[in-house]
GROMACS .gro file of C-alpha atoms in nm:
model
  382
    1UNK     CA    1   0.686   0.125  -1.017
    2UNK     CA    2   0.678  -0.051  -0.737
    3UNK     CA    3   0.771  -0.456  -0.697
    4UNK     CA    4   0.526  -0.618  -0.471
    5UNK     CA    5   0.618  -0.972  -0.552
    6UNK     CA    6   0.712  -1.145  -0.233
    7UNK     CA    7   0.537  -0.950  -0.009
    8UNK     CA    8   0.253  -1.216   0.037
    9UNK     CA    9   0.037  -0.973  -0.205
   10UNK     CA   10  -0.321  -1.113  -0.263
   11UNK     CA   11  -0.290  -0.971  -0.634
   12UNK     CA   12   0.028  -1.045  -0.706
   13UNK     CA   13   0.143  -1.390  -0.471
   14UNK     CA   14  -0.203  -1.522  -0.597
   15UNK     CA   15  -0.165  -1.524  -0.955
   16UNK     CA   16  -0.020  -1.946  -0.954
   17UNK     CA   17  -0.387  -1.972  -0.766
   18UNK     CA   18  -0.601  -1.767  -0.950
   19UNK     CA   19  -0.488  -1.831  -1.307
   20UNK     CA   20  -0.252  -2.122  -1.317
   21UNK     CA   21   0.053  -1.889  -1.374
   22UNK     CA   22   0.322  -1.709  -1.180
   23UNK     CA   23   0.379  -1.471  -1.465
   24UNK     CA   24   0.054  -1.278  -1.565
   25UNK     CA   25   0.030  -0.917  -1.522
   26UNK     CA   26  -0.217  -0.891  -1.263
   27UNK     CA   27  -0.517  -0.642  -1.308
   28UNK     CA   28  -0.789  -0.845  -1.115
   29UNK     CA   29  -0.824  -0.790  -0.698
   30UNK     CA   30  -0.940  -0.439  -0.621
   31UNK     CA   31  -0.663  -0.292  -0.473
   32UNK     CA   32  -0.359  -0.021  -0.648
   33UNK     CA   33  -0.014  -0.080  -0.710
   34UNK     CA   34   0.024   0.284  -0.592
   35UNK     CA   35   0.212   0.413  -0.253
   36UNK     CA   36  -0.034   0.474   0.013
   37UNK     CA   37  -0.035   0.842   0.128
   38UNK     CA   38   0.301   0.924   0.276
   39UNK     CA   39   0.115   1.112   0.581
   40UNK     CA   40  -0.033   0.706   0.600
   41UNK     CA   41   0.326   0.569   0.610
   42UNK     CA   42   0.454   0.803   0.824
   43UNK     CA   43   0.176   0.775   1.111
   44UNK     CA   44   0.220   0.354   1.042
   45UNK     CA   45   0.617   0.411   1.160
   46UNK     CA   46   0.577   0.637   1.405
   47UNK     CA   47   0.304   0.407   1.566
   48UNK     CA   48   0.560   0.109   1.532
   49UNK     CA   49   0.772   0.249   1.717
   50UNK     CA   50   0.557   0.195   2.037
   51UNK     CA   51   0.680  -0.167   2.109
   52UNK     CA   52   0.366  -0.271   2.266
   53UNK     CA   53   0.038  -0.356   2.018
   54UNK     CA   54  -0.211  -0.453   2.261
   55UNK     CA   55  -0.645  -0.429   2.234
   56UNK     CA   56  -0.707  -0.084   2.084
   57UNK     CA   57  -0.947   0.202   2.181
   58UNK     CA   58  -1.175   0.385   1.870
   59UNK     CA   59  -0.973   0.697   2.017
   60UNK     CA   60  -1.218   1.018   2.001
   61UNK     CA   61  -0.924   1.147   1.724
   62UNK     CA   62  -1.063   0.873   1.468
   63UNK     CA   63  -1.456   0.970   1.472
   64UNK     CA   64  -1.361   1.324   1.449
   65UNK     CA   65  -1.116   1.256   1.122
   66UNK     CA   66  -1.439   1.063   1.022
   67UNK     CA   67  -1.666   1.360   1.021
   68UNK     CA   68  -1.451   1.578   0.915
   69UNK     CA   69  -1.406   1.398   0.584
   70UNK     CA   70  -1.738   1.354   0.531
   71UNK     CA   71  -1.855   1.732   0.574
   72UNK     CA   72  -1.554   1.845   0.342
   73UNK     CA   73  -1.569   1.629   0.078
   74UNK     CA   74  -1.960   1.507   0.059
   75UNK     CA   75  -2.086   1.745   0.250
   76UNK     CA   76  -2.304   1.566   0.487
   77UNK     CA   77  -2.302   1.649   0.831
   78UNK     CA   78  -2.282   1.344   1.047
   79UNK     CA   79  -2.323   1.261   1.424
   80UNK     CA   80  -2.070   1.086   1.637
   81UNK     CA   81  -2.347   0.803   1.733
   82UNK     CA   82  -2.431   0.746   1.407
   83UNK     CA   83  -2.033   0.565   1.365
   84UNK     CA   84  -1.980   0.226   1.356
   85UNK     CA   85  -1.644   0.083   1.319
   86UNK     CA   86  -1.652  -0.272   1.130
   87UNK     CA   87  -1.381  -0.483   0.996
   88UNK     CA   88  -1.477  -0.436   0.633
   89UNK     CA   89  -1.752  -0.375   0.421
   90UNK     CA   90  -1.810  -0.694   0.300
   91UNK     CA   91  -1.860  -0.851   0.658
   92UNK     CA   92  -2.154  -0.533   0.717
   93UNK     CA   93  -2.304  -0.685   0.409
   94UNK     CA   94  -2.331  -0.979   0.592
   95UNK     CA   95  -2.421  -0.832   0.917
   96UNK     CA   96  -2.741  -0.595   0.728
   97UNK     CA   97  -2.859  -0.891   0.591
   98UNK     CA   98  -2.858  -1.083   0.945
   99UNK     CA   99  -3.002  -0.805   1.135
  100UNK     CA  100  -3.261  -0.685   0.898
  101UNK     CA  101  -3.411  -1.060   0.749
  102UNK     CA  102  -3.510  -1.376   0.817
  103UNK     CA  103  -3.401  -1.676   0.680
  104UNK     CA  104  -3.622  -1.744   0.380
  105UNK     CA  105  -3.692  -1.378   0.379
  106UNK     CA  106  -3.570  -1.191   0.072
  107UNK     CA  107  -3.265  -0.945  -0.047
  108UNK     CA  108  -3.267  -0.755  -0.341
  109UNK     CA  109  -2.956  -0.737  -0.565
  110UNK     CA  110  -2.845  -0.540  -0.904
  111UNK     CA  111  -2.620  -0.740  -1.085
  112UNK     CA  112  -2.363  -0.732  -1.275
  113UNK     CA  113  -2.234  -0.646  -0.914
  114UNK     CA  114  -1.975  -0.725  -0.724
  115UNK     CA  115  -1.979  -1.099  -0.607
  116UNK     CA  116  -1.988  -1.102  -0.224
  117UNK     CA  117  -2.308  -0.921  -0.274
  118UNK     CA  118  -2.436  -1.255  -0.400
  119UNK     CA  119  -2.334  -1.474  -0.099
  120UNK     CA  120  -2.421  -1.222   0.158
  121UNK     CA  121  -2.789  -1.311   0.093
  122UNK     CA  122  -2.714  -1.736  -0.064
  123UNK     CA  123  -2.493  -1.807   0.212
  124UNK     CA  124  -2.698  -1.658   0.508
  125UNK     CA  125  -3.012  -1.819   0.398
  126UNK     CA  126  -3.225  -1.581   0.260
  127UNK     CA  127  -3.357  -1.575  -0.083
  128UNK     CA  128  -3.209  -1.381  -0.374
  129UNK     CA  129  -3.375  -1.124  -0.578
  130UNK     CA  130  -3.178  -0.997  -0.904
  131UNK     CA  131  -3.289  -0.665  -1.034
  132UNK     CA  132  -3.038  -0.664  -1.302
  133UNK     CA  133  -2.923  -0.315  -1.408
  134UNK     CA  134  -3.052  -0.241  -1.761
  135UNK     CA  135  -2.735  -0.187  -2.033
  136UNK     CA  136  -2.819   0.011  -2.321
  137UNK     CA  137  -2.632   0.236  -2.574
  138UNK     CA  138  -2.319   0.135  -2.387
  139UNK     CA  139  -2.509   0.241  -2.055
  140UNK     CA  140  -2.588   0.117  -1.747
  141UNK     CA  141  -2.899   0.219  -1.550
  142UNK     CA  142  -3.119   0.131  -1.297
  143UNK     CA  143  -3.466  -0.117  -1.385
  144UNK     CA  144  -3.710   0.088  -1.162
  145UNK     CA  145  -4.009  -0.086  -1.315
  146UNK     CA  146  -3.875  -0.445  -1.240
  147UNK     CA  147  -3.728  -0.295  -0.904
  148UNK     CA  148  -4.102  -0.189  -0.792
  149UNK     CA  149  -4.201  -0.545  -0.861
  150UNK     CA  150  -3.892  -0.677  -0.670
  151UNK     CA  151  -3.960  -0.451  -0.386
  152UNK     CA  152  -4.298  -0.587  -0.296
  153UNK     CA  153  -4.158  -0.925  -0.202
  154UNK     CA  154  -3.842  -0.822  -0.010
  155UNK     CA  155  -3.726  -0.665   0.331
  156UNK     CA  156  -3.363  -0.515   0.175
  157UNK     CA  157  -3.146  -0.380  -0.087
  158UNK     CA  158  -2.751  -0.427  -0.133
  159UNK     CA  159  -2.694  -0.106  -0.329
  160UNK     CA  160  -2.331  -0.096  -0.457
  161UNK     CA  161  -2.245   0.313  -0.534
  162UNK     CA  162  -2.079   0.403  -0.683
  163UNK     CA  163  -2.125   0.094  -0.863
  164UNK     CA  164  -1.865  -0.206  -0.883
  165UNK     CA  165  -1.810  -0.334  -1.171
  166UNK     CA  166  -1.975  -0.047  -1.458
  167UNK     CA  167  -1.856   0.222  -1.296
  168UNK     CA  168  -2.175   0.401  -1.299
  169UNK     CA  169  -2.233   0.697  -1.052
  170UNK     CA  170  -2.598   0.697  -0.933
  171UNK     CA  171  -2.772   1.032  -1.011
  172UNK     CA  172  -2.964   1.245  -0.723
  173UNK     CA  173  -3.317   1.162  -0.989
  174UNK     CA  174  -3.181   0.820  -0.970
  175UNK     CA  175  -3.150   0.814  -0.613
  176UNK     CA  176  -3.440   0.965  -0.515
  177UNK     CA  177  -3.672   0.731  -0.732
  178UNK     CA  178  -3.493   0.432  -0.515
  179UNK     CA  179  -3.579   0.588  -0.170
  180UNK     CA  180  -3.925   0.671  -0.334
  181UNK     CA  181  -3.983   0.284  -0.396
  182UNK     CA  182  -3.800   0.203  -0.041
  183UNK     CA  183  -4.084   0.403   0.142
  184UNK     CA  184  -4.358   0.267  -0.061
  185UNK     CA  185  -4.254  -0.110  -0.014
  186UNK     CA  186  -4.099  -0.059   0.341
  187UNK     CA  187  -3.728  -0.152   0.200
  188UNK     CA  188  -3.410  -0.087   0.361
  189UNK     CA  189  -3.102  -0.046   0.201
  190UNK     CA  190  -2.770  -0.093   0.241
  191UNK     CA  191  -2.565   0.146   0.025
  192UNK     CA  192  -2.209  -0.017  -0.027
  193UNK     CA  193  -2.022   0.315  -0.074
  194UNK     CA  194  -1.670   0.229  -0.034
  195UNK     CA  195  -1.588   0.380  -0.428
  196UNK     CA  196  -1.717   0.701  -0.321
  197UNK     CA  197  -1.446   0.900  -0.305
  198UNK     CA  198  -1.311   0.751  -0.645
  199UNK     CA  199  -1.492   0.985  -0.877
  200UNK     CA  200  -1.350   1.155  -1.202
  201UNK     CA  201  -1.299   1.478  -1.158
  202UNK     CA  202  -1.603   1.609  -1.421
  203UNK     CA  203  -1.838   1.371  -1.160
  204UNK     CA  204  -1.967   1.423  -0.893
  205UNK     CA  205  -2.105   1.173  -0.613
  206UNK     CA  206  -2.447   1.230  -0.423
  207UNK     CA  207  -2.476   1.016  -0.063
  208UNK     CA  208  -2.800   0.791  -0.075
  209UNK     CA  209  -2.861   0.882   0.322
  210UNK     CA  210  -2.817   1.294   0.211
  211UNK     CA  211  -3.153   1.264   0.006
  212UNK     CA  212  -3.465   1.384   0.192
  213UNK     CA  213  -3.697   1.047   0.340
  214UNK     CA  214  -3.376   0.816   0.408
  215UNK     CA  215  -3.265   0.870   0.737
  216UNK     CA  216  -3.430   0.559   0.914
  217UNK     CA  217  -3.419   0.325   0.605
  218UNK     CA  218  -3.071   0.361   0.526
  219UNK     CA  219  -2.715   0.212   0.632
  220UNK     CA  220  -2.409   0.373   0.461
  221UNK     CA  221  -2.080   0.178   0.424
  222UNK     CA  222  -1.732   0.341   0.343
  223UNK     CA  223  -1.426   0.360   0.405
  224UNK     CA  224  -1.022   0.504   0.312
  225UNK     CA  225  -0.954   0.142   0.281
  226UNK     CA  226  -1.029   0.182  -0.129
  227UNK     CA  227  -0.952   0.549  -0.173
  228UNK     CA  228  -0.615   0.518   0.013
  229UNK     CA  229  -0.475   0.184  -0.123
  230UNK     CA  230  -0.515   0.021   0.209
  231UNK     CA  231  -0.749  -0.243   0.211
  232UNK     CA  232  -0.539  -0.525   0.385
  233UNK     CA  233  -0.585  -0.310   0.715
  234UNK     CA  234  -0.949  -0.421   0.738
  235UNK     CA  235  -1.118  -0.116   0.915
  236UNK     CA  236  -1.407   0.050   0.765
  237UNK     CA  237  -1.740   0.208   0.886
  238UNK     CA  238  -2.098   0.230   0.908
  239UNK     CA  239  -2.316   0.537   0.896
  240UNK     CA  240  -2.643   0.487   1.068
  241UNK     CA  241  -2.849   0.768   1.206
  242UNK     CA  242  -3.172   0.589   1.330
  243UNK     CA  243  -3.077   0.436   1.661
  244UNK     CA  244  -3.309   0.143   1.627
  245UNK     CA  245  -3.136   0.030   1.288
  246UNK     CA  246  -2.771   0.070   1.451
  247UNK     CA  247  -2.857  -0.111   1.755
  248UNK     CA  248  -2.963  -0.417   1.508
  249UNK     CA  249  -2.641  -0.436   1.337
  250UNK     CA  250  -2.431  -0.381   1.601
  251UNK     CA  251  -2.611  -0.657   1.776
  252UNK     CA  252  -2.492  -0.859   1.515
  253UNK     CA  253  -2.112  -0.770   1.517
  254UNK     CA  254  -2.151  -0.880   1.898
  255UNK     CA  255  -2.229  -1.225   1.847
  256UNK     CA  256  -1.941  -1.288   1.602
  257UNK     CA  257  -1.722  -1.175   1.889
  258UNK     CA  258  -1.482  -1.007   1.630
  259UNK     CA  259  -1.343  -0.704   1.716
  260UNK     CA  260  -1.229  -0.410   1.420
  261UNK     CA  261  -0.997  -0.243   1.656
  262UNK     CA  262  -0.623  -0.255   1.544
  263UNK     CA  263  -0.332  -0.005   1.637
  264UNK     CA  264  -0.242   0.005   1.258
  265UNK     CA  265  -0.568  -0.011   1.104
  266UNK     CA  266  -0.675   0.287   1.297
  267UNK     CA  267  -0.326   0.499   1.253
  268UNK     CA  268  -0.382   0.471   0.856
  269UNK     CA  269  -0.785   0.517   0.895
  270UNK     CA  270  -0.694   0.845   1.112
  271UNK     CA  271  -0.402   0.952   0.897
  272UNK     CA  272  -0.578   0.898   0.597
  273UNK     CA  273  -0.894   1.128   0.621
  274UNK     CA  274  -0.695   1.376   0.796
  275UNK     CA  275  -0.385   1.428   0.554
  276UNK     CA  276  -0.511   1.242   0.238
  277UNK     CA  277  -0.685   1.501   0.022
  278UNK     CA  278  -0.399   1.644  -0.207
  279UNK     CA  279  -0.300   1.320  -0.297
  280UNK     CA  280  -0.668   1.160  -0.385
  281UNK     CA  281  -0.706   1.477  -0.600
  282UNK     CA  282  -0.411   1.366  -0.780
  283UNK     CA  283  -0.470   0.960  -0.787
  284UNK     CA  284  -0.843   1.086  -0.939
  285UNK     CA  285  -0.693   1.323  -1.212
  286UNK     CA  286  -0.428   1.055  -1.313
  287UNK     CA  287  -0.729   0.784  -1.294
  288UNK     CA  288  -0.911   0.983  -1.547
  289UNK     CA  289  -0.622   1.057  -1.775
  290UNK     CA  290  -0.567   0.679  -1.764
  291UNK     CA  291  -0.878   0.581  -1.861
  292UNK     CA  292  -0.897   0.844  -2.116
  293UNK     CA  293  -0.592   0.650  -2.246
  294UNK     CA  294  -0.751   0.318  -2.224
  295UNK     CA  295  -1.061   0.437  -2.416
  296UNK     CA  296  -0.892   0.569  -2.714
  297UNK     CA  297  -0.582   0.272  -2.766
  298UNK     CA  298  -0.905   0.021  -2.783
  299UNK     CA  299  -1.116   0.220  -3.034
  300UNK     CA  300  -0.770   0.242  -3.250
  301UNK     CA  301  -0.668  -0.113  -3.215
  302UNK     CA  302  -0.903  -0.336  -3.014
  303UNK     CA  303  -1.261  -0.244  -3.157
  304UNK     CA  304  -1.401  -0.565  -3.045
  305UNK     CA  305  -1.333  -0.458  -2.682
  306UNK     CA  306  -1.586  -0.189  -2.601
  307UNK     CA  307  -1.517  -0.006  -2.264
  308UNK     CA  308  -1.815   0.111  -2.022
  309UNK     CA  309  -1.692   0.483  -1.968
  310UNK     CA  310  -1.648   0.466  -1.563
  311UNK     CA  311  -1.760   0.778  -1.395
  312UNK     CA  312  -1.601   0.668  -1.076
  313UNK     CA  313  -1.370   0.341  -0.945
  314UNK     CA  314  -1.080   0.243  -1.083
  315UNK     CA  315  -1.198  -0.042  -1.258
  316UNK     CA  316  -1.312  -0.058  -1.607
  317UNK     CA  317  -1.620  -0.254  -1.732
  318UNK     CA  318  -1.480  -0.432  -2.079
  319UNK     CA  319  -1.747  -0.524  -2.335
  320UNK     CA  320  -1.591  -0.819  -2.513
  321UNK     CA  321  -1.927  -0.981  -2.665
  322UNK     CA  322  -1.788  -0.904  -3.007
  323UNK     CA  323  -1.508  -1.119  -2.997
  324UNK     CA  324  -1.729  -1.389  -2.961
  325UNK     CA  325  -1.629  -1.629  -2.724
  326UNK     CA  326  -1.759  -1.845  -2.417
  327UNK     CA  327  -1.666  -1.689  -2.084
  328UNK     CA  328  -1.462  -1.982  -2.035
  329UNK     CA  329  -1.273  -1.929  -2.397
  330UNK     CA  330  -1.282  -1.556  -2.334
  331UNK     CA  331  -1.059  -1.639  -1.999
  332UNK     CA  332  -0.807  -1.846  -2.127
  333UNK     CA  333  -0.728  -1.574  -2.406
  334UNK     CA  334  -0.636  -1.268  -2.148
  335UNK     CA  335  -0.466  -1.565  -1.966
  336UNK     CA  336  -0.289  -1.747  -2.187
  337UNK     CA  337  -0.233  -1.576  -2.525
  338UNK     CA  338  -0.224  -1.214  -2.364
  339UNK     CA  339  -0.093  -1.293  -2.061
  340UNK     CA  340  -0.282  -1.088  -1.827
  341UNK     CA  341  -0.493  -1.140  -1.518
  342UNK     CA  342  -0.836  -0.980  -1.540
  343UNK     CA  343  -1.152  -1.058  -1.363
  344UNK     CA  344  -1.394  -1.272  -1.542
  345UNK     CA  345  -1.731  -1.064  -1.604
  346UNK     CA  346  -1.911  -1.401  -1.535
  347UNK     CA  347  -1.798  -1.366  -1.160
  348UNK     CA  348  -2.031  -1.049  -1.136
  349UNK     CA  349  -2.346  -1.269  -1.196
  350UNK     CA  350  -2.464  -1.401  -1.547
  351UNK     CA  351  -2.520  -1.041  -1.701
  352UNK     CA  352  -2.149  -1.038  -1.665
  353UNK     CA  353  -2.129  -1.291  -1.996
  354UNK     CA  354  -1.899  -1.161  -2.226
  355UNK     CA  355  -1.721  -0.896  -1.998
  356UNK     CA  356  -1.417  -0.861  -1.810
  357UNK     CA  357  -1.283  -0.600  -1.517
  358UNK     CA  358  -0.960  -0.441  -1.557
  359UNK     CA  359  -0.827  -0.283  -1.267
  360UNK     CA  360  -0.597   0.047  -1.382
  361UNK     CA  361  -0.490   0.161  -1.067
  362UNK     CA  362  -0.163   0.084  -1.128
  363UNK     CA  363   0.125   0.320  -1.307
  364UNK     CA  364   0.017   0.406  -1.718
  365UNK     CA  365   0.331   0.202  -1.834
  366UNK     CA  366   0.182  -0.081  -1.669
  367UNK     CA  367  -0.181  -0.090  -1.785
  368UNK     CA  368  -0.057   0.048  -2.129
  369UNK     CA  369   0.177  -0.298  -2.136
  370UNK     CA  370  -0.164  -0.483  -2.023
  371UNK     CA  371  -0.326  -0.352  -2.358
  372UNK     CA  372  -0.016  -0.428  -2.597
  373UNK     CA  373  -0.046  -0.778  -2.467
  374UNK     CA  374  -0.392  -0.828  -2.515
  375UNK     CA  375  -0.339  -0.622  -2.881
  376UNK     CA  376  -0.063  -0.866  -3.010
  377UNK     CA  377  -0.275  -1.173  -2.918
  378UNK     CA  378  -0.592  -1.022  -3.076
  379UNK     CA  379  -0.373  -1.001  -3.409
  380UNK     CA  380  -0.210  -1.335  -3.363
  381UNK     CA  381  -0.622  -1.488  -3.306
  382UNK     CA  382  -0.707  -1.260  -3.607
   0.00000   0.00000   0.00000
């Protein structure tokens, strides 16, 4: 357990902002409430204690940590040129979308999906095309009929994979049907795969760009900033074989003049990918367990909150349609009568209605106090 209070915290400094209380337990912003890697912490001091934090290299040491990752643990065998450091993924959203439309031209997104995915395309000026993921049997999938249609009228895709907020983990058949369409329709994609090392240990995750026919349509986006529990360094990356499609984007990046070079953000990148693997293996098993724990607490004692098994993430997709309530009532009740700070599913686009995110990457005692809130409440509603 570790108190993050007073440490100007997003998740936990927010909560007067976010929900009109000091004093929720706070299971909303994507990040953990876990200690980064000690190997992270360790490289962080030792870089410290250089007194002087002046404009940073990309030192050679950080692509090769890069590549190195990425054979081992997807293995995909990448290129130094094809690396492109970027402060965040969310800003490369932003920076496909410029490079690759026009304004008035049109994006393709697959909501219920995480909401910057939405204003990458509203606020730039392009048009917005929802392919909504299709949700049946307590399953998510992919609309390829509706996406075909979609495809014929737009220049990109914002694919989110695995996928933020149901947790599903695209399949290679999956996959490949979406590159299939790509070609057909002339489609690039940008696969937002910053959850990709977040898998359950009985899953495994494919790389869009690894499948046969991709290599000049798409742009891959990850980073450790998820998988290590630190986000608030801002560094992340861009994989982009085709030298044509990485001199767009990068062309972008220039004219914002801002730079994603940072003594510290680098360090932990470096560190991370280097030293990290033991202790991802371990956040991933006690993920799973967690979530295994979730899963059976709400079929004993909260059967009108139906959880989206996650194959991957560490956030959980709640199905709360059956306590029927407005998204607006179905806030207030986690807030105010549970006490807890979850993510509106409405925030994820309107097939969000009726769902909320809980974020469990936190210690059991703490989501398993998250769930005896909400329980008491239910009964006290009852």
């Amino acid at each position: 357990m570790i108190n993050r209070a007073g440490t100007s915290s997003t998740k936990y400094d927010g909560r007067q902002a976010m929900f009109g209380q000091p004093d929720v337990i706070p299971a909303w912003v994507a990040d953990m409430d876990f200690a980064a890697p000690t190997a992270v912490t360790d490289a962080l001091i030792e870089r410290a204690r250089h007194p002087v934090y002046g404009y940073t290299l990309f030192p050679d040491s950080l692509y090769e940590a890069s590549i190195d990752w990425m054979r081992r643990r997807h293995g995909w065998t990448i290129e130094r040129d094809w690396l492109v450091m970027c402060p965040g993924v969310v800003p490369s959203l932003n920076a496909a979308v410029m490079a690759f439309t026009q304004p008035g031209e049109s994006v393709i997104i697959q909501p219920p999906v995480y909401f910057p995915f939405f204003s990458a395309v509203t606020g730039t000026g392009r048009k917005l095309i929802e392919n909504p993921l299709k949700y049946e049997h307590g399953r998510y999938g992919i609309d390829f009929d509706h996406l075909e249609h979609c495809a014929k009228n737009a220049q990109l895709l914002l694919l989110c994979s695995p996928h933020n907020p149901v947790g599903r983990i695209w399949t290679p058949q999956e996959l490949a049907q979406l590159i299939q369409i790509a070609e057909k329709h002339d489609l690039r994609i940008l696969s937002d795969e910053i959850h990709a090392d977040l898998i359950y240990p009985e899953n495994k995750h494919t790389v869009l760009a690894t499948l046969g026919g991709s290599q000049s349509r798409v742009i891959t986006a990850m980073a450790p900033s998820k998988t290590f529990n630190i986000p608030g360094l801002n560094l992340s990356m861009l994989i982009i074989p085709d030298k044509t499609v990485r001199d767009a984007i990068t062309g972008v990046f220039e004219t914002w003049h801002v730079s994603a070079s940072n003594p510290f953000s680098i360090t932990a990148f470096e560190a991370a990918y280097r030293e990290g693997g033991a202790w991802l293996d371990a956040l991933c098993s006690y993920l799973r367990n967690t979530r295994d724990c979730v899963a059976a607490y709400l079929d004993k004692y909260l059967p009108d909150i139906r959880l989206i098994c996650p194959e991957g993430t560490y956030l959980l997709w709640l199905d709360c349609s059956a306590m029927k309530m407005s998204d607006a009532a179905l806030k207030q009740f986690f807030i105010q009568q549970a006490g807890v700070g979850l993510s509106p599913g409405i925030l994820f686009g309107k097939q969000g209605s009726g769902f909320m995110r809980l974020n469990i990457g936190a210690p059991r005692e703490t989501v398993m106090q998250i769930l005896e809130n909400i329980r008491a409440a239910y009964n006290r509603e009852r």
